[in-house]
Amino acid sequence: MPEDASGITLSKQDLREVTAFAAMCAQAVLALFEADRPDDPRPRDAIGAAWDFARGGERGKRLRDTAWAALKAAGSAETAAAREAARAAMSAAGAAYLHPLAQATQVKHILGAAAHAARAAELAAGDDPDTGTESIGQAASRATLAVVEVLERFPEAPQSGGRVGELMRLLDARLRRTTSA
């Protein structure tokens, strides 16, 4: 895989590990979308495409198409929790497109699905921040050492993104503390 001027390298296996983590996180809240839009398979398809790549499939058109479709599905959802669950699915399929660029925005490819999933859970619980924090803890427990090692090649998560961004930064800090302890 390519390397940027900062020396970040990513193997296909690194991308598979990150994508598997993202798919696990998105799958945890898929039911929130499906309860809202039971006849809309787009987020499930995006998570399926992410799993297929994580398990050895190719990184190509299906991932891109299902990610965009899940994002469109978010726009059709009735509830905010369902919208965030669909965005988590979009982020899972998009995780395979992490680039070796030393930019904080790349962290969204690693942690975006987890942050959107945490926000979905939070909203489903009546916008309860404790639920979001608990969901971040669950995501941290899903992260393999390989995911944390990839994360540590990049700058910290960006200082933007509203509540989803806050949740992403919380997870970022928690995972980086795991290896520095």
JSON list of C-alpha atoms in Angstrom, two decimals:
[
{"chain": "A", "resi": 1, "resn": "MET", "atom": "CA", "xyz": [0.00, 0.00, 0.00]},
{"chain": "A", "resi": 2, "resn": "PRO", "atom": "CA", "xyz": [1.10, 3.57, -0.48]},
{"chain": "A", "resi": 3, "resn": "GLU", "atom": "CA", "xyz": [3.07, 5.67, 1.95]},
{"chain": "A", "resi": 4, "resn": "ASP", "atom": "CA", "xyz": [2.75, 9.44, 2.33]},
{"chain": "A", "resi": 5, "resn": "ALA", "atom": "CA", "xyz": [5.55, 11.91, 3.00]},
{"chain": "A", "resi": 6, "resn": "SER", "atom": "CA", "xyz": [5.09, 11.48, 6.76]},
{"chain": "A", "resi": 7, "resn": "GLY", "atom": "CA", "xyz": [5.99, 7.80, 6.55]},
{"chain": "A", "resi": 8, "resn": "ILE", "atom": "CA", "xyz": [2.57, 6.34, 7.35]},
{"chain": "A", "resi": 9, "resn": "THR", "atom": "CA", "xyz": [2.14, 2.95, 5.75]},
{"chain": "A", "resi": 10, "resn": "LEU", "atom": "CA", "xyz": [-0.97, 0.83, 5.59]},
{"chain": "A", "resi": 11, "resn": "SER", "atom": "CA", "xyz": [-1.20, -2.76, 4.49]},
{"chain": "A", "resi": 12, "resn": "LYS", "atom": "CA", "xyz": [-4.32, -4.37, 3.11]},
{"chain": "A", "resi": 13, "resn": "GLN", "atom": "CA", "xyz": [-4.50, -6.33, 6.37]},
{"chain": "A", "resi": 14, "resn": "ASP", "atom": "CA", "xyz": [-4.46, -3.05, 8.33]},
{"chain": "A", "resi": 15, "resn": "LEU", "atom": "CA", "xyz": [-7.43, -1.87, 6.27]},
{"chain": "A", "resi": 16, "resn": "ARG", "atom": "CA", "xyz": [-9.23, -5.17, 6.84]},
{"chain": "A", "resi": 17, "resn": "GLU", "atom": "CA", "xyz": [-8.73, -4.90, 10.63]},
{"chain": "A", "resi": 18, "resn": "VAL", "atom": "CA", "xyz": [-10.05, -1.32, 10.70]},
{"chain": "A", "resi": 19, "resn": "THR", "atom": "CA", "xyz": [-13.00, -2.25, 8.50]},
{"chain": "A", "resi": 20, "resn": "ALA", "atom": "CA", "xyz": [-13.91, -5.26, 10.65]},
{"chain": "A", "resi": 21, "resn": "PHE", "atom": "CA", "xyz": [-13.88, -3.03, 13.75]},
{"chain": "A", "resi": 22, "resn": "ALA", "atom": "CA", "xyz": [-16.09, -0.46, 11.99]},
{"chain": "A", "resi": 23, "resn": "ALA", "atom": "CA", "xyz": [-18.51, -3.15, 10.79]},
{"chain": "A", "resi": 24, "resn": "MET", "atom": "CA", "xyz": [-18.82, -4.57, 14.32]},
{"chain": "A", "resi": 25, "resn": "CYS", "atom": "CA", "xyz": [-19.62, -1.14, 15.71]},
{"chain": "A", "resi": 26, "resn": "ALA", "atom": "CA", "xyz": [-22.19, -0.34, 13.02]},
{"chain": "A", "resi": 27, "resn": "GLN", "atom": "CA", "xyz": [-23.83, -3.74, 13.29]},
{"chain": "A", "resi": 28, "resn": "ALA", "atom": "CA", "xyz": [-24.46, -3.10, 17.00]},
{"chain": "A", "resi": 29, "resn": "VAL", "atom": "CA", "xyz": [-26.99, -0.35, 16.14]},
{"chain": "A", "resi": 30, "resn": "LEU", "atom": "CA", "xyz": [-28.36, -1.58, 12.80]},
{"chain": "A", "resi": 31, "resn": "ALA", "atom": "CA", "xyz": [-31.62, -2.60, 14.48]},
{"chain": "A", "resi": 32, "resn": "LEU", "atom": "CA", "xyz": [-32.31, 1.07, 15.25]},
{"chain": "A", "resi": 33, "resn": "PHE", "atom": "CA", "xyz": [-32.41, 1.84, 11.54]},
{"chain": "A", "resi": 34, "resn": "GLU", "atom": "CA", "xyz": [-34.30, -1.32, 10.64]},
{"chain": "A", "resi": 35, "resn": "ALA", "atom": "CA", "xyz": [-37.00, -0.60, 13.24]},
{"chain": "A", "resi": 36, "resn": "ASP", "atom": "CA", "xyz": [-37.51, 2.78, 11.57]},
{"chain": "A", "resi": 37, "resn": "ARG", "atom": "CA", "xyz": [-37.22, 1.62, 7.93]},
{"chain": "A", "resi": 38, "resn": "PRO", "atom": "CA", "xyz": [-37.74, -2.18, 7.89]},
{"chain": "A", "resi": 39, "resn": "ASP", "atom": "CA", "xyz": [-37.94, -2.38, 4.09]},
{"chain": "A", "resi": 40, "resn": "ASP", "atom": "CA", "xyz": [-34.72, -0.46, 3.43]},
{"chain": "A", "resi": 41, "resn": "PRO", "atom": "CA", "xyz": [-31.69, -2.78, 3.10]},
{"chain": "A", "resi": 42, "resn": "ARG", "atom": "CA", "xyz": [-29.10, -0.10, 2.31]},
{"chain": "A", "resi": 43, "resn": "PRO", "atom": "CA", "xyz": [-27.35, 0.15, 5.72]},
{"chain": "A", "resi": 44, "resn": "ARG", "atom": "CA", "xyz": [-27.35, -3.66, 6.08]},
{"chain": "A", "resi": 45, "resn": "ASP", "atom": "CA", "xyz": [-25.85, -3.91, 2.59]},
{"chain": "A", "resi": 46, "resn": "ALA", "atom": "CA", "xyz": [-23.10, -1.42, 3.52]},
{"chain": "A", "resi": 47, "resn": "ILE", "atom": "CA", "xyz": [-22.22, -3.40, 6.63]},
{"chain": "A", "resi": 48, "resn": "GLY", "atom": "CA", "xyz": [-22.26, -6.59, 4.56]},
{"chain": "A", "resi": 49, "resn": "ALA", "atom": "CA", "xyz": [-19.87, -5.06, 2.04]},
{"chain": "A", "resi": 50, "resn": "ALA", "atom": "CA", "xyz": [-17.59, -3.98, 4.88]},
{"chain": "A", "resi": 51, "resn": "TRP", "atom": "CA", "xyz": [-17.58, -7.51, 6.31]},
{"chain": "A", "resi": 52, "resn": "ASP", "atom": "CA", "xyz": [-16.88, -8.98, 2.88]},
{"chain": "A", "resi": 53, "resn": "PHE", "atom": "CA", "xyz": [-13.81, -6.76, 2.48]},
{"chain": "A", "resi": 54, "resn": "ALA", "atom": "CA", "xyz": [-12.67, -7.42, 6.05]},
{"chain": "A", "resi": 55, "resn": "ARG", "atom": "CA", "xyz": [-12.84, -11.16, 5.38]},
{"chain": "A", "resi": 56, "resn": "GLY", "atom": "CA", "xyz": [-10.71, -11.02, 2.24]},
{"chain": "A", "resi": 57, "resn": "GLY", "atom": "CA", "xyz": [-12.84, -9.41, -0.47]},
{"chain": "A", "resi": 58, "resn": "GLU", "atom": "CA", "xyz": [-11.76, -6.66, -2.79]},
{"chain": "A", "resi": 59, "resn": "ARG", "atom": "CA", "xyz": [-11.82, -2.96, -2.05]},
{"chain": "A", "resi": 60, "resn": "GLY", "atom": "CA", "xyz": [-13.88, -1.60, -4.89]},
{"chain": "A", "resi": 61, "resn": "LYS", "atom": "CA", "xyz": [-17.11, -0.32, -6.32]},
{"chain": "A", "resi": 62, "resn": "ARG", "atom": "CA", "xyz": [-19.44, -2.29, -4.04]},
{"chain": "A", "resi": 63, "resn": "LEU", "atom": "CA", "xyz": [-17.96, -0.65, -0.92]},
{"chain": "A", "resi": 64, "resn": "ARG", "atom": "CA", "xyz": [-18.28, 2.82, -2.40]},
{"chain": "A", "resi": 65, "resn": "ASP", "atom": "CA", "xyz": [-21.78, 2.25, -3.75]},
{"chain": "A", "resi": 66, "resn": "THR", "atom": "CA", "xyz": [-23.14, 0.77, -0.54]},
{"chain": "A", "resi": 67, "resn": "ALA", "atom": "CA", "xyz": [-21.54, 3.51, 1.56]},
{"chain": "A", "resi": 68, "resn": "TRP", "atom": "CA", "xyz": [-23.25, 6.21, -0.54]},
{"chain": "A", "resi": 69, "resn": "ALA", "atom": "CA", "xyz": [-26.52, 4.28, -0.44]},
{"chain": "A", "resi": 70, "resn": "ALA", "atom": "CA", "xyz": [-26.38, 4.03, 3.37]},
{"chain": "A", "resi": 71, "resn": "LEU", "atom": "CA", "xyz": [-25.79, 7.77, 3.56]},
{"chain": "A", "resi": 72, "resn": "LYS", "atom": "CA", "xyz": [-28.86, 8.33, 1.38]},
{"chain": "A", "resi": 73, "resn": "ALA", "atom": "CA", "xyz": [-30.79, 5.94, 3.62]},
{"chain": "A", "resi": 74, "resn": "ALA", "atom": "CA", "xyz": [-29.90, 8.16, 6.58]},
{"chain": "A", "resi": 75, "resn": "GLY", "atom": "CA", "xyz": [-31.74, 10.98, 4.84]},
{"chain": "A", "resi": 76, "resn": "SER", "atom": "CA", "xyz": [-34.89, 8.89, 4.57]},
{"chain": "A", "resi": 77, "resn": "ALA", "atom": "CA", "xyz": [-35.01, 7.83, 8.23]},
{"chain": "A", "resi": 78, "resn": "GLU", "atom": "CA", "xyz": [-37.70, 9.22, 10.49]},
{"chain": "A", "resi": 79, "resn": "THR", "atom": "CA", "xyz": [-35.72, 9.30, 13.73]},
{"chain": "A", "resi": 80, "resn": "ALA", "atom": "CA", "xyz": [-32.38, 10.84, 14.58]},
{"chain": "A", "resi": 81, "resn": "ALA", "atom": "CA", "xyz": [-31.22, 7.52, 16.07]},
{"chain": "A", "resi": 82, "resn": "ALA", "atom": "CA", "xyz": [-31.99, 5.73, 12.80]},
{"chain": "A", "resi": 83, "resn": "ARG", "atom": "CA", "xyz": [-30.15, 8.41, 10.83]},
{"chain": "A", "resi": 84, "resn": "GLU", "atom": "CA", "xyz": [-27.05, 7.94, 12.97]},
{"chain": "A", "resi": 85, "resn": "ALA", "atom": "CA", "xyz": [-27.28, 4.15, 12.68]},
{"chain": "A", "resi": 86, "resn": "ALA", "atom": "CA", "xyz": [-27.32, 4.51, 8.87]},
{"chain": "A", "resi": 87, "resn": "ARG", "atom": "CA", "xyz": [-24.33, 6.86, 9.07]},
{"chain": "A", "resi": 88, "resn": "ALA", "atom": "CA", "xyz": [-22.53, 4.23, 11.14]},
{"chain": "A", "resi": 89, "resn": "ALA", "atom": "CA", "xyz": [-23.16, 1.73, 8.33]},
{"chain": "A", "resi": 90, "resn": "MET", "atom": "CA", "xyz": [-21.88, 4.24, 5.77]},
{"chain": "A", "resi": 91, "resn": "SER", "atom": "CA", "xyz": [-18.76, 4.73, 7.86]},
{"chain": "A", "resi": 92, "resn": "ALA", "atom": "CA", "xyz": [-18.22, 0.98, 8.11]},
{"chain": "A", "resi": 93, "resn": "ALA", "atom": "CA", "xyz": [-18.11, 0.62, 4.33]},
{"chain": "A", "resi": 94, "resn": "GLY", "atom": "CA", "xyz": [-15.98, 3.76, 4.08]},
{"chain": "A", "resi": 95, "resn": "ALA", "atom": "CA", "xyz": [-13.42, 2.48, 6.59]},
{"chain": "A", "resi": 96, "resn": "ALA", "atom": "CA", "xyz": [-11.74, 0.51, 3.83]},
{"chain": "A", "resi": 97, "resn": "TYR", "atom": "CA", "xyz": [-10.74, 3.84, 2.28]},
{"chain": "A", "resi": 98, "resn": "LEU", "atom": "CA", "xyz": [-8.44, 4.97, 5.07]},
{"chain": "A", "resi": 99, "resn": "HIS", "atom": "CA", "xyz": [-5.51, 6.71, 3.40]},
{"chain": "A", "resi": 100, "resn": "PRO", "atom": "CA", "xyz": [-1.90, 6.91, 4.64]},
{"chain": "A", "resi": 101, "resn": "LEU", "atom": "CA", "xyz": [-2.12, 10.68, 5.14]},
{"chain": "A", "resi": 102, "resn": "ALA", "atom": "CA", "xyz": [-0.94, 12.25, 8.39]},
{"chain": "A", "resi": 103, "resn": "GLN", "atom": "CA", "xyz": [-4.21, 14.13, 8.79]},
{"chain": "A", "resi": 104, "resn": "ALA", "atom": "CA", "xyz": [-6.59, 14.07, 11.74]},
{"chain": "A", "resi": 105, "resn": "THR", "atom": "CA", "xyz": [-9.52, 13.71, 9.35]},
{"chain": "A", "resi": 106, "resn": "GLN", "atom": "CA", "xyz": [-8.32, 10.22, 8.42]},
{"chain": "A", "resi": 107, "resn": "VAL", "atom": "CA", "xyz": [-9.18, 9.10, 11.97]},
{"chain": "A", "resi": 108, "resn": "LYS", "atom": "CA", "xyz": [-12.84, 9.34, 10.92]},
{"chain": "A", "resi": 109, "resn": "HIS", "atom": "CA", "xyz": [-12.25, 6.26, 8.74]},
{"chain": "A", "resi": 110, "resn": "ILE", "atom": "CA", "xyz": [-11.06, 4.35, 11.80]},
{"chain": "A", "resi": 111, "resn": "LEU", "atom": "CA", "xyz": [-13.47, 5.60, 14.48]},
{"chain": "A", "resi": 112, "resn": "GLY", "atom": "CA", "xyz": [-16.40, 7.12, 12.57]},
{"chain": "A", "resi": 113, "resn": "ALA", "atom": "CA", "xyz": [-18.63, 4.05, 12.64]},
{"chain": "A", "resi": 114, "resn": "ALA", "atom": "CA", "xyz": [-18.12, 3.69, 16.40]},
{"chain": "A", "resi": 115, "resn": "ALA", "atom": "CA", "xyz": [-18.86, 7.38, 17.02]},
{"chain": "A", "resi": 116, "resn": "HIS", "atom": "CA", "xyz": [-22.03, 7.36, 14.89]},
{"chain": "A", "resi": 117, "resn": "ALA", "atom": "CA", "xyz": [-23.13, 4.12, 16.57]},
{"chain": "A", "resi": 118, "resn": "ALA", "atom": "CA", "xyz": [-22.59, 5.66, 20.00]},
{"chain": "A", "resi": 119, "resn": "ARG", "atom": "CA", "xyz": [-24.61, 8.71, 19.00]},
{"chain": "A", "resi": 120, "resn": "ALA", "atom": "CA", "xyz": [-27.39, 6.45, 17.66]},
{"chain": "A", "resi": 121, "resn": "ALA", "atom": "CA", "xyz": [-27.52, 4.57, 20.96]},
{"chain": "A", "resi": 122, "resn": "GLU", "atom": "CA", "xyz": [-27.49, 7.84, 22.88]},
{"chain": "A", "resi": 123, "resn": "LEU", "atom": "CA", "xyz": [-30.38, 9.25, 20.85]},
{"chain": "A", "resi": 124, "resn": "ALA", "atom": "CA", "xyz": [-32.37, 6.03, 21.16]},
{"chain": "A", "resi": 125, "resn": "ALA", "atom": "CA", "xyz": [-32.02, 6.37, 24.94]},
{"chain": "A", "resi": 126, "resn": "GLY", "atom": "CA", "xyz": [-33.57, 9.83, 24.95]},
{"chain": "A", "resi": 127, "resn": "ASP", "atom": "CA", "xyz": [-30.34, 11.71, 24.18]},
{"chain": "A", "resi": 128, "resn": "ASP", "atom": "CA", "xyz": [-28.68, 10.27, 27.28]},
{"chain": "A", "resi": 129, "resn": "PRO", "atom": "CA", "xyz": [-24.95, 11.10, 27.26]},
{"chain": "A", "resi": 130, "resn": "ASP", "atom": "CA", "xyz": [-24.22, 8.25, 29.68]},
{"chain": "A", "resi": 131, "resn": "THR", "atom": "CA", "xyz": [-25.48, 5.82, 27.05]},
{"chain": "A", "resi": 132, "resn": "GLY", "atom": "CA", "xyz": [-23.12, 7.36, 24.48]},
{"chain": "A", "resi": 133, "resn": "THR", "atom": "CA", "xyz": [-20.20, 7.04, 26.88]},
{"chain": "A", "resi": 134, "resn": "GLU", "atom": "CA", "xyz": [-21.15, 3.43, 27.61]},
{"chain": "A", "resi": 135, "resn": "SER", "atom": "CA", "xyz": [-21.31, 2.71, 23.88]},
{"chain": "A", "resi": 136, "resn": "ILE", "atom": "CA", "xyz": [-17.83, 4.19, 23.46]},
{"chain": "A", "resi": 137, "resn": "GLY", "atom": "CA", "xyz": [-16.62, 1.83, 26.19]},
{"chain": "A", "resi": 138, "resn": "GLN", "atom": "CA", "xyz": [-18.13, -1.10, 24.30]},
{"chain": "A", "resi": 139, "resn": "ALA", "atom": "CA", "xyz": [-16.45, 0.07, 21.09]},
{"chain": "A", "resi": 140, "resn": "ALA", "atom": "CA", "xyz": [-13.12, 0.34, 22.90]},
{"chain": "A", "resi": 141, "resn": "SER", "atom": "CA", "xyz": [-13.48, -3.26, 24.02]},
{"chain": "A", "resi": 142, "resn": "ARG", "atom": "CA", "xyz": [-14.08, -4.32, 20.39]},
{"chain": "A", "resi": 143, "resn": "ALA", "atom": "CA", "xyz": [-10.89, -2.66, 19.15]},
{"chain": "A", "resi": 144, "resn": "THR", "atom": "CA", "xyz": [-8.11, -5.14, 18.55]},
{"chain": "A", "resi": 145, "resn": "LEU", "atom": "CA", "xyz": [-4.47, -4.31, 19.15]},
{"chain": "A", "resi": 146, "resn": "ALA", "atom": "CA", "xyz": [-4.09, -4.10, 15.36]},
{"chain": "A", "resi": 147, "resn": "VAL", "atom": "CA", "xyz": [-6.77, -1.37, 15.19]},
{"chain": "A", "resi": 148, "resn": "VAL", "atom": "CA", "xyz": [-5.08, 0.60, 17.98]},
{"chain": "A", "resi": 149, "resn": "GLU", "atom": "CA", "xyz": [-1.71, 0.29, 16.25]},
{"chain": "A", "resi": 150, "resn": "VAL", "atom": "CA", "xyz": [-3.18, 1.69, 13.04]},
{"chain": "A", "resi": 151, "resn": "LEU", "atom": "CA", "xyz": [-4.86, 4.52, 14.96]},
{"chain": "A", "resi": 152, "resn": "GLU", "atom": "CA", "xyz": [-1.58, 5.50, 16.60]},
{"chain": "A", "resi": 153, "resn": "ARG", "atom": "CA", "xyz": [0.00, 6.15, 13.19]},
{"chain": "A", "resi": 154, "resn": "PHE", "atom": "CA", "xyz": [-2.31, 9.13, 12.78]},
{"chain": "A", "resi": 155, "resn": "PRO", "atom": "CA", "xyz": [-2.78, 12.43, 14.60]},
{"chain": "A", "resi": 156, "resn": "GLU", "atom": "CA", "xyz": [-5.53, 12.64, 17.21]},
{"chain": "A", "resi": 157, "resn": "ALA", "atom": "CA", "xyz": [-9.15, 12.91, 16.03]},
{"chain": "A", "resi": 158, "resn": "PRO", "atom": "CA", "xyz": [-10.12, 16.35, 14.70]},
{"chain": "A", "resi": 159, "resn": "GLN", "atom": "CA", "xyz": [-11.60, 19.02, 16.96]},
{"chain": "A", "resi": 160, "resn": "SER", "atom": "CA", "xyz": [-14.87, 19.22, 15.05]},
{"chain": "A", "resi": 161, "resn": "GLY", "atom": "CA", "xyz": [-17.99, 17.23, 14.33]},
{"chain": "A", "resi": 162, "resn": "GLY", "atom": "CA", "xyz": [-20.46, 18.17, 17.05]},
{"chain": "A", "resi": 163, "resn": "ARG", "atom": "CA", "xyz": [-21.52, 15.42, 19.43]},
{"chain": "A", "resi": 164, "resn": "VAL", "atom": "CA", "xyz": [-20.34, 12.68, 17.06]},
{"chain": "A", "resi": 165, "resn": "GLY", "atom": "CA", "xyz": [-16.95, 14.38, 17.03]},
{"chain": "A", "resi": 166, "resn": "GLU", "atom": "CA", "xyz": [-16.91, 14.49, 20.84]},
{"chain": "A", "resi": 167, "resn": "LEU", "atom": "CA", "xyz": [-17.65, 10.79, 20.98]},
{"chain": "A", "resi": 168, "resn": "MET", "atom": "CA", "xyz": [-14.93, 10.10, 18.42]},
{"chain": "A", "resi": 169, "resn": "ARG", "atom": "CA", "xyz": [-12.38, 12.07, 20.46]},
{"chain": "A", "resi": 170, "resn": "LEU", "atom": "CA", "xyz": [-13.44, 10.21, 23.61]},
{"chain": "A", "resi": 171, "resn": "LEU", "atom": "CA", "xyz": [-12.83, 6.87, 21.90]},
{"chain": "A", "resi": 172, "resn": "ASP", "atom": "CA", "xyz": [-9.59, 8.09, 20.35]},
{"chain": "A", "resi": 173, "resn": "ALA", "atom": "CA", "xyz": [-8.23, 9.15, 23.76]},
{"chain": "A", "resi": 174, "resn": "ARG", "atom": "CA", "xyz": [-9.36, 5.91, 25.40]},
{"chain": "A", "resi": 175, "resn": "LEU", "atom": "CA", "xyz": [-7.69, 3.72, 22.76]},
{"chain": "A", "resi": 176, "resn": "ARG", "atom": "CA", "xyz": [-4.45, 5.69, 22.82]},
{"chain": "A", "resi": 177, "resn": "ARG", "atom": "CA", "xyz": [-4.33, 5.48, 26.64]},
{"chain": "A", "resi": 178, "resn": "THR", "atom": "CA", "xyz": [-4.72, 1.71, 26.38]},
{"chain": "A", "resi": 179, "resn": "THR", "atom": "CA", "xyz": [-1.29, 1.30, 24.82]},
{"chain": "A", "resi": 180, "resn": "SER", "atom": "CA", "xyz": [0.47, 4.06, 26.71]},
{"chain": "A", "resi": 181, "resn": "ALA", "atom": "CA", "xyz": [-0.45, 2.60, 30.11]}
]
